[in-house]
mmCIF file of C-alpha atoms in Angstrom:
data_model
loop_
_atom_site.group_PDB
_atom_site.id
_atom_site.type_symbol
_atom_site.label_atom_id
_atom_site.label_comp_id
_atom_site.label_asym_id
_atom_site.label_seq_id
_atom_site.Cartn_x
_atom_site.Cartn_y
_atom_site.Cartn_z
ATOM 1 C CA MET A 29 11.282 -12.514 -27.360
ATOM 2 C CA LEU A 30 11.128 -10.891 -23.934
ATOM 3 C CA GLU A 31 8.493 -8.304 -24.862
ATOM 4 C CA TYR A 32 5.877 -10.755 -23.576
ATOM 5 C CA ARG A 33 7.800 -12.393 -20.758
ATOM 6 C CA ALA A 34 5.048 -14.723 -19.587
ATOM 7 C CA ASP A 35 4.749 -16.186 -23.094
ATOM 8 C CA PHE A 36 8.525 -16.600 -23.277
ATOM 9 C CA LEU A 37 8.707 -18.362 -19.904
ATOM 10 C CA ILE A 38 5.746 -20.633 -20.639
ATOM 11 C CA GLY A 39 7.335 -21.708 -23.932
ATOM 12 C CA PHE A 40 10.740 -22.184 -22.289
ATOM 13 C CA PHE A 41 9.490 -24.293 -19.389
ATOM 14 C CA SER A 42 7.026 -26.305 -21.486
ATOM 15 C CA THR A 43 9.789 -27.669 -23.705
ATOM 16 C CA PHE A 44 12.049 -28.073 -20.667
ATOM 17 C CA LEU A 45 9.441 -30.116 -18.776
ATOM 18 C CA LEU A 46 8.645 -32.172 -21.874
ATOM 19 C CA GLN A 47 12.263 -33.316 -22.027
ATOM 20 C CA VAL A 48 12.324 -33.945 -18.267
ATOM 21 C CA GLY A 49 9.348 -36.269 -18.749
ATOM 22 C CA GLY A 50 11.246 -38.218 -21.389
ATOM 23 C CA ILE A 51 14.287 -38.546 -19.128
ATOM 24 C CA PHE A 52 12.088 -39.738 -16.253
ATOM 25 C CA PHE A 53 10.708 -42.456 -18.534
ATOM 26 C CA ILE A 54 14.254 -43.635 -19.309
ATOM 27 C CA TRP A 55 15.121 -43.594 -15.589
ATOM 28 C CA VAL A 56 12.119 -45.809 -14.806
ATOM 29 C CA ILE A 57 13.279 -48.319 -17.427
ATOM 30 C CA PHE A 58 16.835 -48.477 -16.131
ATOM 31 C CA ASP A 59 15.687 -48.586 -12.520
ATOM 32 C CA ASN A 60 14.012 -51.889 -13.364
ATOM 33 C CA ILE A 61 16.436 -53.557 -15.785
ATOM 34 C CA GLY A 62 19.860 -52.039 -15.000
ATOM 35 C CA ASP A 63 21.159 -51.778 -18.578
ATOM 36 C CA ILE A 64 20.060 -52.214 -22.180
ATOM 37 C CA GLN A 65 22.381 -54.533 -24.097
ATOM 38 C CA GLY A 66 25.387 -53.234 -22.166
ATOM 39 C CA TRP A 67 24.385 -49.570 -22.290
ATOM 40 C CA THR A 68 24.069 -47.884 -18.897
ATOM 41 C CA PHE A 69 21.690 -45.118 -17.860
ATOM 42 C CA TYR A 70 24.216 -42.282 -18.212
ATOM 43 C CA GLU A 71 25.487 -43.581 -21.549
ATOM 44 C CA VAL A 72 21.932 -43.410 -22.872
ATOM 45 C CA THR A 73 21.376 -39.949 -21.349
ATOM 46 C CA LEU A 74 24.500 -38.782 -23.194
ATOM 47 C CA ILE A 75 22.883 -39.925 -26.448
ATOM 48 C CA TYR A 76 19.623 -38.282 -25.363
ATOM 49 C CA GLY A 77 21.411 -35.049 -24.446
ATOM 50 C CA MET A 78 23.280 -34.797 -27.747
ATOM 51 C CA LEU A 79 20.083 -35.320 -29.722
ATOM 52 C CA THR A 80 18.336 -32.701 -27.572
ATOM 53 C CA LEU A 81 21.120 -30.183 -28.249
ATOM 54 C CA ALA A 82 20.918 -30.842 -31.984
ATOM 55 C CA LYS A 83 17.136 -30.424 -31.870
ATOM 56 C CA SER A 84 17.535 -27.145 -29.987
ATOM 57 C CA ILE A 85 19.697 -25.677 -32.785
ATOM 58 C CA ASN A 86 17.043 -26.639 -35.295
ATOM 59 C CA HIS A 87 14.190 -25.499 -33.056
ATOM 60 C CA ILE A 88 15.642 -22.062 -32.320
ATOM 61 C CA PHE A 89 16.898 -21.074 -35.768
ATOM 62 C CA PHE A 90 14.944 -23.146 -38.323
ATOM 63 C CA ASP A 91 11.499 -23.538 -36.756
ATOM 64 C CA ASN A 92 9.873 -21.319 -39.395
ATOM 65 C CA LEU A 93 10.319 -24.091 -41.963
ATOM 66 C CA TRP A 94 7.305 -25.778 -40.380
ATOM 67 C CA VAL A 95 4.910 -23.054 -41.529
ATOM 68 C CA LEU A 96 6.074 -22.582 -45.128
ATOM 69 C CA GLY A 97 2.930 -24.115 -46.619
ATOM 70 C CA GLN A 98 0.372 -22.820 -44.156
ATOM 71 C CA GLN A 99 1.569 -19.253 -43.625
ATOM 72 C CA TYR A 100 3.576 -18.450 -46.766
ATOM 73 C CA VAL A 101 2.458 -20.506 -49.780
ATOM 74 C CA ARG A 102 -1.260 -20.663 -48.945
ATOM 75 C CA GLN A 103 -1.531 -16.982 -47.999
ATOM 76 C CA GLY A 104 0.658 -15.716 -50.841
ATOM 77 C CA LYS A 105 3.351 -14.340 -48.499
ATOM 78 C CA PHE A 106 6.012 -16.378 -50.278
ATOM 79 C CA ASP A 107 5.658 -14.090 -53.295
ATOM 80 C CA VAL A 108 6.964 -11.238 -51.124
ATOM 81 C CA LEU A 109 10.079 -13.270 -50.272
ATOM 82 C CA LEU A 110 10.752 -13.832 -53.974
ATOM 83 C CA LEU A 111 10.564 -10.101 -54.730
ATOM 84 C CA ARG A 112 13.140 -9.029 -52.153
ATOM 85 C CA PRO A 113 16.868 -8.876 -53.032
ATOM 86 C CA ILE A 114 17.943 -11.600 -50.589
ATOM 87 C CA SER A 115 17.735 -15.378 -50.587
ATOM 88 C CA PRO A 116 14.094 -16.421 -49.996
ATOM 89 C CA LEU A 117 15.341 -19.345 -47.885
ATOM 90 C CA PHE A 118 17.403 -17.030 -45.679
ATOM 91 C CA HIS A 119 14.429 -14.688 -45.390
ATOM 92 C CA LEU A 120 12.116 -17.560 -44.429
ATOM 93 C CA VAL A 121 14.499 -18.848 -41.757
ATOM 94 C CA ALA A 122 15.330 -15.380 -40.414
ATOM 95 C CA ASP A 123 11.663 -14.393 -40.105
ATOM 96 C CA LYS A 124 11.414 -16.162 -36.750
ATOM 97 C CA ILE A 125 13.562 -17.168 -33.798
ATOM 98 C CA GLN A 126 11.702 -19.737 -31.706
ATOM 99 C CA GLN A 127 12.282 -19.056 -28.017
ATOM 100 C CA ASP A 128 10.792 -22.416 -26.980
ATOM 101 C CA GLY A 129 13.958 -24.063 -28.258
ATOM 102 C CA PHE A 130 16.001 -22.538 -25.452
ATOM 103 C CA GLY A 131 14.325 -25.006 -23.081
ATOM 104 C CA ASN A 132 15.757 -27.858 -25.150
ATOM 105 C CA LEU A 133 19.148 -26.147 -25.193
ATOM 106 C CA VAL A 134 19.301 -25.874 -21.410
ATOM 107 C CA ILE A 135 18.174 -29.448 -20.717
ATOM 108 C CA GLY A 136 20.596 -30.716 -23.373
ATOM 109 C CA ILE A 137 23.525 -28.923 -21.742
ATOM 110 C CA ILE A 138 22.523 -30.285 -18.328
ATOM 111 C CA LEU A 139 22.158 -33.829 -19.644
ATOM 112 C CA VAL A 140 25.482 -33.885 -21.483
ATOM 113 C CA THR A 141 27.352 -32.275 -18.585
ATOM 114 C CA LYS A 142 25.861 -34.627 -15.985
ATOM 115 C CA SER A 143 26.453 -37.692 -18.164
ATOM 116 C CA VAL A 144 30.087 -36.769 -18.849
ATOM 117 C CA MET A 145 30.727 -36.202 -15.136
ATOM 118 C CA GLU A 146 29.059 -39.457 -14.035
ATOM 119 C CA LEU A 147 30.874 -41.482 -16.699
ATOM 120 C CA GLY A 148 34.212 -39.950 -15.753
ATOM 121 C CA ILE A 149 34.999 -38.816 -19.277
ATOM 122 C CA GLY A 150 37.981 -36.481 -19.204
ATOM 123 C CA PHE A 151 37.276 -33.732 -21.704
ATOM 124 C CA THR A 152 40.214 -32.115 -23.502
ATOM 125 C CA VAL A 153 40.166 -28.986 -25.638
ATOM 126 C CA LEU A 154 39.843 -31.247 -28.677
ATOM 127 C CA ASP A 155 36.861 -33.008 -27.094
ATOM 128 C CA PHE A 156 35.093 -29.697 -26.503
ATOM 129 C CA PHE A 157 35.764 -28.715 -30.104
ATOM 130 C CA MET A 158 34.424 -32.043 -31.380
ATOM 131 C CA MET A 159 31.341 -31.709 -29.173
ATOM 132 C CA LEU A 160 30.662 -28.305 -30.718
ATOM 133 C CA VAL A 161 31.137 -29.699 -34.227
ATOM 134 C CA PHE A 162 28.825 -32.640 -33.505
ATOM 135 C CA VAL A 163 26.069 -30.486 -31.998
ATOM 136 C CA ILE A 164 26.098 -27.892 -34.790
ATOM 137 C CA SER A 165 26.278 -30.621 -37.450
ATOM 138 C CA GLY A 166 23.387 -32.449 -35.781
ATOM 139 C CA GLY A 167 21.314 -29.275 -35.781
ATOM 140 C CA PHE A 168 21.939 -28.779 -39.484
ATOM 141 C CA ILE A 169 21.074 -32.422 -40.173
ATOM 142 C CA PHE A 170 17.662 -31.835 -38.581
ATOM 143 C CA ALA A 171 17.241 -28.575 -40.499
ATOM 144 C CA ALA A 172 18.194 -30.152 -43.829
ATOM 145 C CA ILE A 173 15.708 -33.001 -43.402
ATOM 146 C CA ASN A 174 12.999 -30.498 -42.453
ATOM 147 C CA LEU A 175 13.869 -28.372 -45.489
ATOM 148 C CA ILE A 176 13.499 -31.354 -47.812
ATOM 149 C CA THR A 177 10.107 -32.300 -46.385
ATOM 150 C CA THR A 178 8.740 -28.751 -46.159
ATOM 151 C CA THR A 179 9.584 -28.162 -49.823
ATOM 152 C CA THR A 180 6.634 -30.432 -50.651
ATOM 153 C CA SER A 181 4.548 -27.340 -49.793
ATOM 154 C CA PHE A 182 5.190 -26.082 -53.332
ATOM 155 C CA TRP A 183 3.106 -28.988 -54.626
ATOM 156 C CA PHE A 184 0.771 -29.968 -51.765
ATOM 157 C CA VAL A 185 0.617 -26.649 -49.802
ATOM 158 C CA GLU A 186 0.149 -28.468 -46.487
ATOM 159 C CA SER A 187 3.451 -30.209 -45.770
ATOM 160 C CA ASN A 188 3.148 -30.811 -42.021
ATOM 161 C CA MET A 189 2.090 -34.431 -42.407
ATOM 162 C CA PHE A 190 5.277 -35.166 -44.339
ATOM 163 C CA MET A 191 7.403 -33.240 -41.868
ATOM 164 C CA TRP A 192 5.881 -34.843 -38.769
ATOM 165 C CA SER A 193 6.037 -38.374 -40.130
ATOM 166 C CA THR A 194 9.742 -37.903 -40.868
ATOM 167 C CA PHE A 195 10.597 -35.878 -37.765
ATOM 168 C CA SER A 196 8.945 -38.436 -35.467
ATOM 169 C CA LEU A 197 11.545 -40.991 -36.551
ATOM 170 C CA SER A 198 14.113 -39.003 -34.564
ATOM 171 C CA GLU A 199 12.633 -40.562 -31.406
ATOM 172 C CA PHE A 200 14.424 -43.788 -32.350
ATOM 173 C CA ALA A 201 17.732 -41.883 -32.251
ATOM 174 C CA LEU A 202 17.332 -41.284 -28.509
ATOM 175 C CA TYR A 203 18.623 -44.803 -27.860
ATOM 176 C CA PRO A 204 21.512 -47.015 -29.076
ATOM 177 C CA LEU A 205 20.896 -48.355 -32.568
ATOM 178 C CA GLY A 206 21.927 -51.858 -31.495
ATOM 179 C CA ILE A 207 18.667 -52.375 -29.608
ATOM 180 C CA TYR A 208 16.635 -52.133 -32.830
ATOM 181 C CA HIS A 209 16.204 -54.317 -35.873
ATOM 182 C CA LYS A 210 18.969 -53.794 -38.443
ATOM 183 C CA ALA A 211 16.485 -52.122 -40.797
ATOM 184 C CA ILE A 212 15.998 -49.306 -38.268
ATOM 185 C CA GLY A 213 19.766 -48.851 -38.048
ATOM 186 C CA ILE A 214 20.062 -48.592 -41.830
ATOM 187 C CA LEU A 215 17.144 -46.139 -41.979
ATOM 188 C CA LEU A 216 18.575 -43.831 -39.288
ATOM 189 C CA THR A 217 22.107 -44.036 -40.697
ATOM 190 C CA TRP A 218 21.809 -43.775 -44.463
ATOM 191 C CA LEU A 219 18.252 -42.756 -45.386
ATOM 192 C CA ILE A 220 17.107 -40.354 -42.657
ATOM 193 C CA PRO A 221 20.393 -40.009 -40.745
ATOM 194 C CA TYR A 222 19.238 -38.809 -37.329
ATOM 195 C CA ALA A 223 21.713 -41.239 -35.727
ATOM 196 C CA PHE A 224 24.519 -38.859 -36.744
ATOM 197 C CA ALA A 225 22.991 -36.285 -34.378
ATOM 198 C CA SER A 226 23.139 -38.552 -31.330
ATOM 199 C CA TYR A 227 24.265 -42.184 -31.367
ATOM 200 C CA TYR A 228 27.444 -41.904 -33.440
ATOM 201 C CA PRO A 229 28.733 -38.674 -31.817
ATOM 202 C CA ALA A 230 28.080 -40.131 -28.351
ATOM 203 C CA GLY A 231 30.036 -43.214 -29.362
ATOM 204 C CA PHE A 232 33.027 -40.982 -30.062
ATOM 205 C CA PHE A 233 33.237 -39.986 -26.387
ATOM 206 C CA LEU A 234 32.244 -43.390 -25.030
ATOM 207 C CA ASP A 235 34.622 -45.384 -27.260
ATOM 208 C CA LYS A 236 31.642 -47.435 -28.382
ATOM 209 C CA GLY A 237 30.774 -48.140 -31.968
ATOM 210 C CA PRO A 238 32.756 -47.250 -35.093
ATOM 211 C CA ILE A 239 34.703 -44.029 -34.509
ATOM 212 C CA MET A 240 34.885 -43.313 -38.240
ATOM 213 C CA MET A 241 31.096 -43.124 -38.366
ATOM 214 C CA SER A 242 31.093 -40.366 -35.749
ATOM 215 C CA LEU A 243 33.703 -38.431 -37.722
ATOM 216 C CA LEU A 244 31.378 -38.558 -40.729
ATOM 217 C CA THR A 245 28.817 -36.396 -38.892
ATOM 218 C CA PRO A 246 29.862 -33.014 -40.394
ATOM 219 C CA VAL A 247 30.213 -34.670 -43.815
ATOM 220 C CA ILE A 248 26.666 -36.026 -43.580
ATOM 221 C CA ALA A 249 25.454 -32.538 -42.610
ATOM 222 C CA VAL A 250 27.142 -30.952 -45.654
ATOM 223 C CA VAL A 251 25.867 -33.631 -48.057
ATOM 224 C CA LEU A 252 22.334 -33.361 -46.679
ATOM 225 C CA TRP A 253 22.342 -29.584 -47.072
ATOM 226 C CA PHE A 254 23.582 -29.920 -50.644
ATOM 227 C CA ILE A 255 20.678 -32.281 -51.371
ATOM 228 C CA ALA A 256 18.207 -30.102 -49.455
ATOM 229 C CA LEU A 257 19.202 -26.963 -51.376
ATOM 230 C CA ARG A 258 18.871 -28.772 -54.700
ATOM 231 C CA VAL A 259 15.379 -29.959 -53.696
ATOM 232 C CA TRP A 260 14.494 -26.434 -52.478
ATOM 233 C CA ASN A 261 15.623 -24.793 -55.726
ATOM 234 C CA PHE A 262 13.698 -27.386 -57.727
ATOM 235 C CA GLY A 263 10.627 -26.632 -55.638
ATOM 236 C CA ILE A 264 10.946 -22.883 -56.234
ATOM 237 C CA SER A 265 11.274 -23.483 -59.979
ATOM 238 C CA ASN A 266 7.918 -25.279 -59.863
ATOM 239 C CA TYR A 267 6.217 -22.772 -57.551
ATOM 240 C CA SER A 268 3.162 -20.944 -58.831
ATOM 241 C CA SER A 269 1.681 -18.025 -56.971
ATOM 242 C CA THR A 270 -1.508 -18.375 -54.960
ATOM 243 C CA GLY A 271 -3.404 -16.440 -57.591
ATOM 244 C CA SER A 272 -2.123 -18.569 -60.488
#
């Protein structure tokens, strides 16, 4: 990643500045209205920070899922993955580490740390452990949803429209679910559960919302991966080579 340092730094700072822009937008809102349905600025930035950390895990380690259709199925490279004596999914994921995601990781750490300090949350060893569990689980929730949507490449080749339309819904998870219509809450909780990567884990530390929902985060991650792997294996069973 450091062989071309300028490229690495441009990617790092571009994602970093993109997140800074989003935070500035939130600051402008709160500077004018004070709070959103009882949620303060730093409570919302804690939600924002946790989602950013979860995204960074997905961005760094699972970013290659985005190009399955375009660079592997369409060009016939996926056949090579099937011939090698390792899991084709592991091979696909391991083919690329996305350095741009480190920008998200840094801004996420800064956001969560600053929010915790400003809110006066006293972190114990258990809290640090739970934070780690929530962040890793959130990252795998993002990855599982991306895996499900990218698997459509085996039928449609170009899966980015499905991935982007689903991934864009994660923007709703940057804020408390209570500010949306109930249908949005149901969507982000039970259908496309991005809320388990931000809102519910943040509620665990803020003592807001149902604590049991936050504790379901790793369970949701495991269930989603079980579903994603079943969908992936079904997709592979229906895959036909480029030349077929």
